[in-house]
Coordinates of N, CA and C in Angstrom, one line a residue:
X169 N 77.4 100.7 84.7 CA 78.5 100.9 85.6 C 79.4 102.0 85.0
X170 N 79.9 103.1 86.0 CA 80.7 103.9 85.3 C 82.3 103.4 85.1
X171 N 82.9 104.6 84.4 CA 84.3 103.8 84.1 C 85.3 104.4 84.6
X172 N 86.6 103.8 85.0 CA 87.8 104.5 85.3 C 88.7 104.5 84.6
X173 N 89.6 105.5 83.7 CA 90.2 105.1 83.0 C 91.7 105.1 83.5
X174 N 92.7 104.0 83.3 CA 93.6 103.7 83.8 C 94.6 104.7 82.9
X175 N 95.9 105.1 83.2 CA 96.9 106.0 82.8 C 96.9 105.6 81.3
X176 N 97.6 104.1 81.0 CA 97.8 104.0 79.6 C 96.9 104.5 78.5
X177 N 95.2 104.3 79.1 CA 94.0 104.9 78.4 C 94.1 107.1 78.0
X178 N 94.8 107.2 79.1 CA 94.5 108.5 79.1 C 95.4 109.0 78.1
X179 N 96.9 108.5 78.3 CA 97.9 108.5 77.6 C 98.0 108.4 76.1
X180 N 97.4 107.4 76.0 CA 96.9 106.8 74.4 C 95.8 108.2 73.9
X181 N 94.8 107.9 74.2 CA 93.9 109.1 73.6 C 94.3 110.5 73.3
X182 N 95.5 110.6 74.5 CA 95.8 112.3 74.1 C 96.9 112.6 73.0
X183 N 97.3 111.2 73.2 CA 98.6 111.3 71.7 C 98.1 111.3 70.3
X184 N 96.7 110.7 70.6 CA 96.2 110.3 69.1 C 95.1 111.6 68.7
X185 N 94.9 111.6 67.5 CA 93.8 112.6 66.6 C 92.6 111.7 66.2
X186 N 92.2 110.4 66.8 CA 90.8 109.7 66.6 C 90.5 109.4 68.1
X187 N 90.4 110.3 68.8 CA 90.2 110.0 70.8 C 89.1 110.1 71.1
X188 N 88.1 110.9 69.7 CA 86.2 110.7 70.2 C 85.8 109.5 69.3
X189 N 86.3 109.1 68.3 CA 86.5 108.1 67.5 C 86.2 106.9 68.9
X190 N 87.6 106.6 69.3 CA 88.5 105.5 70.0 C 87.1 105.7 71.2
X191 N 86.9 106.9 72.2 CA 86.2 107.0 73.0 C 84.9 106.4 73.1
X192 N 84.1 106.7 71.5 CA 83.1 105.9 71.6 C 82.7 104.3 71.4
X193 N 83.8 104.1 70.8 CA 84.2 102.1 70.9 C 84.3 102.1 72.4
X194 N 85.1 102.8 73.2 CA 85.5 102.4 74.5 C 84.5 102.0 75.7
X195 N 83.4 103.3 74.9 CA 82.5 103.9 76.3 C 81.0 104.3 75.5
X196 N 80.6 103.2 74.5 CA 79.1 103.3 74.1 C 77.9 103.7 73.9
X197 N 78.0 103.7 75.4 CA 76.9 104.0 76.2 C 77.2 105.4 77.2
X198 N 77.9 106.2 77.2 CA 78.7 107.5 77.3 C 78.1 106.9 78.8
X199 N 78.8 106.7 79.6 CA 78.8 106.2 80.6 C 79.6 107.8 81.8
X200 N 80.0 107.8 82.7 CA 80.6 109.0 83.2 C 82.0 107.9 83.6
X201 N 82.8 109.2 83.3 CA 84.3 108.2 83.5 C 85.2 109.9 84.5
X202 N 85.7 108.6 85.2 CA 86.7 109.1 86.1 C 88.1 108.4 86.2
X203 N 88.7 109.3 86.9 CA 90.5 109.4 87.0 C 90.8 109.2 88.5
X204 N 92.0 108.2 88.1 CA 92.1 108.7 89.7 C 93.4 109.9 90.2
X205 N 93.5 110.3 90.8 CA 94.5 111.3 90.6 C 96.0 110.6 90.8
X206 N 96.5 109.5 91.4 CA 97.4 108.9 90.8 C 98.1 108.5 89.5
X207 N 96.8 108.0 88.5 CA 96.9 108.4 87.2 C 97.5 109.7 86.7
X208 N 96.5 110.7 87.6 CA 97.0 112.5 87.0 C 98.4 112.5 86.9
X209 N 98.7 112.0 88.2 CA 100.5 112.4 88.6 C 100.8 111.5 87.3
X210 N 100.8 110.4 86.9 CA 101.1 109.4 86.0 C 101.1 110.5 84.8
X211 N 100.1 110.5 84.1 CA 100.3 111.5 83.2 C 100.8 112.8 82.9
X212 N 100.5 113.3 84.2 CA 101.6 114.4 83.9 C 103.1 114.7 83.7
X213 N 103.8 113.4 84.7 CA 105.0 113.1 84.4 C 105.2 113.0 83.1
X214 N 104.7 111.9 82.7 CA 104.4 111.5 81.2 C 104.7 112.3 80.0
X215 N 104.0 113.2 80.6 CA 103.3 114.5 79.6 C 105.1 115.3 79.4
X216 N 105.7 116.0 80.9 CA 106.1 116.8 81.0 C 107.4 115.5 80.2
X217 N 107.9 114.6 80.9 CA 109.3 113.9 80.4 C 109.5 113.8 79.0
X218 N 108.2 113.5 78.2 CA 108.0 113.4 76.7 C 108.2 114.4 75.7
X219 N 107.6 115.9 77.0 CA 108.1 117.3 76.0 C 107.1 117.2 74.9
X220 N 105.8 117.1 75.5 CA 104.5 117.2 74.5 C 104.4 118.8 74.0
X221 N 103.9 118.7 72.7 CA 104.1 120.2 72.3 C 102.4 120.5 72.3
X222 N 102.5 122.0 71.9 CA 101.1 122.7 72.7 C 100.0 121.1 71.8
X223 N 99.7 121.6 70.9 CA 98.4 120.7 70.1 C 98.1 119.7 70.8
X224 N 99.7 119.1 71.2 CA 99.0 117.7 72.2 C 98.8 117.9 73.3
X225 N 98.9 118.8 74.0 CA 98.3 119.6 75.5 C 97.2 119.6 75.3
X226 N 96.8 120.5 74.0 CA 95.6 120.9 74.0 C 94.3 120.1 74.2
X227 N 94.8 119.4 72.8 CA 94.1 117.9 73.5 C 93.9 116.7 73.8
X228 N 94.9 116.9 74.9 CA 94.5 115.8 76.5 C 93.9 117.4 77.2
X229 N 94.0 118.2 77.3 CA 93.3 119.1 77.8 C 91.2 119.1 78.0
X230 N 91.0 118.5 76.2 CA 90.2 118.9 76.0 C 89.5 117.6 76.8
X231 N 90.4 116.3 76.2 CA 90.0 115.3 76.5 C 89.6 115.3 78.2
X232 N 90.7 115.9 79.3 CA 90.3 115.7 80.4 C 89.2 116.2 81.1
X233 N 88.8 117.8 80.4 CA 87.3 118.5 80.6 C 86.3 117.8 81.0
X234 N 86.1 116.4 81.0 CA 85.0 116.1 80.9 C 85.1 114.6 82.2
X235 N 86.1 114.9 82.8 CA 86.6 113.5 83.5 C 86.9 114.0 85.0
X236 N 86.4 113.3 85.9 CA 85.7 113.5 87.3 C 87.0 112.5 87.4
X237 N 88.0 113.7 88.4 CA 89.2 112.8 89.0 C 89.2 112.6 90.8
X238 N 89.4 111.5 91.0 CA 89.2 111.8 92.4 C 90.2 110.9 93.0
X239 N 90.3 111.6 94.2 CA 91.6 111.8 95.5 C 91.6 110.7 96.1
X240 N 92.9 110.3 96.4 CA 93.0 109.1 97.4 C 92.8 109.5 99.1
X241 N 91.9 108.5 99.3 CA 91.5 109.4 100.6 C 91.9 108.0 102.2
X242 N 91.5 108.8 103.2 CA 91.7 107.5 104.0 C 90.7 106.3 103.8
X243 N 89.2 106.6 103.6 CA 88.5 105.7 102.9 C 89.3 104.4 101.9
X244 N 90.2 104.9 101.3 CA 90.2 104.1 100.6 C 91.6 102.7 101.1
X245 N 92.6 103.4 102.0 CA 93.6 102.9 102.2 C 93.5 101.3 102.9
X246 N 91.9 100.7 103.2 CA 92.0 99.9 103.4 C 91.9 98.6 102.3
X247 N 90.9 99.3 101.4 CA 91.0 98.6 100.0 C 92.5 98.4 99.6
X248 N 92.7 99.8 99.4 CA 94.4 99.3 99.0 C 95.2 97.9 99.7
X249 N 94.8 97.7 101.1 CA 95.6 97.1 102.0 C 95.0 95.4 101.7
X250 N 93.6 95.2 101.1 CA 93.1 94.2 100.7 C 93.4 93.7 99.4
X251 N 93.7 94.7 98.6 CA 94.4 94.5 97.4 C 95.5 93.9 96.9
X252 N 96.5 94.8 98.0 CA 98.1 94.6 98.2 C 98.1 93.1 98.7
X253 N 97.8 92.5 99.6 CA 97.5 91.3 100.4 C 97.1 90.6 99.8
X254 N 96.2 90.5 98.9 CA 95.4 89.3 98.1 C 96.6 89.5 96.9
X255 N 97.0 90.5 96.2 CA 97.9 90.1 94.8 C 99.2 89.4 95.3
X256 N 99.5 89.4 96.6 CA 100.8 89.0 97.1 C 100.3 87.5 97.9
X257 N 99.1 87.1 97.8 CA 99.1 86.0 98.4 C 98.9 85.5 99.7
X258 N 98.7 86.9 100.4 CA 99.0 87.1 101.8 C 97.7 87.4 102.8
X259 N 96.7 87.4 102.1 CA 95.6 87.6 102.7 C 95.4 86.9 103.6
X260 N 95.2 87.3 105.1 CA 94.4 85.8 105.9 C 93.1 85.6 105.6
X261 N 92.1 86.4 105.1 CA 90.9 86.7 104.9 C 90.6 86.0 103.6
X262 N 92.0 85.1 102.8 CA 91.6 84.5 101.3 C 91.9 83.2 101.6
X263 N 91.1 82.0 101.6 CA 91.8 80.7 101.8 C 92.2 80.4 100.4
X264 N 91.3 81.0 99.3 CA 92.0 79.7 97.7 C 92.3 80.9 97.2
X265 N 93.3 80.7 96.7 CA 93.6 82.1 95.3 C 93.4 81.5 94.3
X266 N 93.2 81.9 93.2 CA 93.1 81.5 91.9 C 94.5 81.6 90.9
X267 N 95.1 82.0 91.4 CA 96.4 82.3 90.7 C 97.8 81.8 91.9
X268 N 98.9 81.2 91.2 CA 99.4 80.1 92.0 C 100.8 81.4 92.5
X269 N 101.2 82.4 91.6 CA 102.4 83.1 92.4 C 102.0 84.8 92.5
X270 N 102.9 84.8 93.5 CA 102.2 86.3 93.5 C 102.3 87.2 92.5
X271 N 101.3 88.1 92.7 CA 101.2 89.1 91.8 C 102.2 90.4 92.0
X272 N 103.1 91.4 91.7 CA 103.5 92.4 92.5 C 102.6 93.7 90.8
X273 N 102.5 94.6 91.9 CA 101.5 95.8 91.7 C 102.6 96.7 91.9
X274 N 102.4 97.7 90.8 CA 103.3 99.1 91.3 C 101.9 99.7 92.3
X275 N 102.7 100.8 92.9 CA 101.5 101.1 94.2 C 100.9 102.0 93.3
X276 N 101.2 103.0 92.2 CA 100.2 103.7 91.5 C 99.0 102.8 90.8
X277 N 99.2 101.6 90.2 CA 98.1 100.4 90.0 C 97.3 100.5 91.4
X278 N 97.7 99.6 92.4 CA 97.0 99.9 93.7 C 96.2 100.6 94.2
X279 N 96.8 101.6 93.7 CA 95.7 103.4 94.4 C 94.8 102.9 93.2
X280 N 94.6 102.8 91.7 CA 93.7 102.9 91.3 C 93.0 101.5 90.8
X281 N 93.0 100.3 91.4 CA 93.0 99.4 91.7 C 91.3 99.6 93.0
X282 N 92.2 100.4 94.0 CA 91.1 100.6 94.8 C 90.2 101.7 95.0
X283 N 90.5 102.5 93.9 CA 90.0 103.6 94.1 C 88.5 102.4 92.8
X284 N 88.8 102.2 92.0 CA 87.7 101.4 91.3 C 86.7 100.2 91.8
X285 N 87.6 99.9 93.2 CA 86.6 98.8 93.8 C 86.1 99.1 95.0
X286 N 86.5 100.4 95.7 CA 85.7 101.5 96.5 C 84.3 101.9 96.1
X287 N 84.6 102.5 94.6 CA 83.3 103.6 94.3 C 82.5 102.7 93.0
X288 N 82.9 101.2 92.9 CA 82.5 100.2 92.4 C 82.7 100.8 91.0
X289 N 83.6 101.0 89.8 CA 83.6 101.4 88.9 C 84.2 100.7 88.0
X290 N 84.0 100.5 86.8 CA 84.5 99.8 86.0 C 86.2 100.0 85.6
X291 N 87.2 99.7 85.3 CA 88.5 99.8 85.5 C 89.0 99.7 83.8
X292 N 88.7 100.3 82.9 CA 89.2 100.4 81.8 C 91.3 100.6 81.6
X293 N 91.4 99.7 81.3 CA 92.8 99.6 80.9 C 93.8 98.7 79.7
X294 N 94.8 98.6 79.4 CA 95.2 97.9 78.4 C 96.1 97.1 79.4
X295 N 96.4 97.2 80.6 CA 97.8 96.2 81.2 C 97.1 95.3 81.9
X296 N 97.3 93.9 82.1 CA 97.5 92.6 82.3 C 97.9 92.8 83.8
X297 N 98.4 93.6 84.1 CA 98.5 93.6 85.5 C 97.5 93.9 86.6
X298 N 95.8 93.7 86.4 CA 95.0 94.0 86.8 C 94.3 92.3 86.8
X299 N 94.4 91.8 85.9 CA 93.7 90.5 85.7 C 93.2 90.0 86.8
X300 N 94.1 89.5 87.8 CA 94.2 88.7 88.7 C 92.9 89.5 89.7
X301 N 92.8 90.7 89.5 CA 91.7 91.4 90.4 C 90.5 91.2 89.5
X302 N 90.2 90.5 88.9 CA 89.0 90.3 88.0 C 87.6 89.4 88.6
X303 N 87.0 90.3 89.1 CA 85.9 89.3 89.5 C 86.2 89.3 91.4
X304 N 87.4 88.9 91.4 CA 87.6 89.4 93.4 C 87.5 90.8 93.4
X305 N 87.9 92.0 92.9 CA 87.4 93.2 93.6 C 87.0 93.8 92.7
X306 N 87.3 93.9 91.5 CA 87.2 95.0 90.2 C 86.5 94.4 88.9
X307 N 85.7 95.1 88.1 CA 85.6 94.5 86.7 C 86.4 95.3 86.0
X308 N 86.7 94.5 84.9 CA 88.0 94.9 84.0 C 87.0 95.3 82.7
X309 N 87.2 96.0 82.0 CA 87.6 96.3 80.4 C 88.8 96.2 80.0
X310 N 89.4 95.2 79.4 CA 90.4 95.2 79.2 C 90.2 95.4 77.5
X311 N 91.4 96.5 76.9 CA 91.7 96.7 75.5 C 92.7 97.0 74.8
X312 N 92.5 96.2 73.7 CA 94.3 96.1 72.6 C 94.8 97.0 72.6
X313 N 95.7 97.1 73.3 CA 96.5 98.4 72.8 C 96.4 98.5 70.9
X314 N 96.4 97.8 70.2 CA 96.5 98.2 68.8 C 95.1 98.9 68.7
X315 N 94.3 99.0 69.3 CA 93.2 99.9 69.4 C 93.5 101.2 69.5
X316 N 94.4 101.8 70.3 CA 94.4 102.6 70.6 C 95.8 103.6 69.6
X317 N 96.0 103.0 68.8 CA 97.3 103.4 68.4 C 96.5 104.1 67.0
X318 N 97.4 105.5 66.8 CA 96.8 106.8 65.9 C 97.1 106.0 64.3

């Protein structure tokens, strides 16, 4: 299964100087890994508010080379709308939830939330706020953030 890497993942690797290191614990099996462009916006803000200087441009630059980002499209807005609905409890289409209060999702999670359970991809990330989608729409990778730290 290929992988998606969620913002905190992208974020972490480009700050740090062990990112093919970290990369291959992550992704073993060099799998093909994609972005979703919600992320991009994520990161870039990131990038630009933090006042990254060139070397660390460079590389998340290098890092991104190789990462198939793809667009939120109308395809996908219905996933989103199953997504949003089921973490809030609200699904008519769900009689049992597994989790007793709602979930709330920032809508950048969401978009790539469904962009991973659209193109069936594995959802690599470090935040807990995906759990609940574990097994109902998405498979998780979930990893320590102290993994990721330079």
């Amino acid at each position: 299964m290929n992988l998606l890497f969620d913002t905190n993942i992208l974020l972490n690797l480009g700050k740090g100087t062990r990112a093919q290191q970290i990369l291959k614990i992550i992704n073993p099996d060099n799998k093909k890994i994609f972005a979703s462009v919600a992320t991009m916006g994520e990161l870039k803000s990131l990038v630009l508010q933090n006042n990254w200087g060139a070397s660390r441009l460079q590389a998340l630059d290098e890092l991104l080379e190789d990462i198939v980002v793809v667009d939120i499209n109308e395809n996908m807005a219905g996933t989103y709308a199953e997504i949003d609905a089921y973490s809030q409890r609200r699904n008519p289409r769900i009689a049992d939830y597994p989790f007793a209060t709602p979930r709330n999702m920032g809508k950048n999670d969401l978009w790539i939330a469904a962009t991973a359970a659209l193109l069936g991809l594995k959802l690599v990330t470090t935040d807990a706020d995906f759990n609940h989608l574990q097994n109902a729409f998405i498979e998780i990778q979930f990893i320590k953030p102290e993994l990721l730290k330079v």
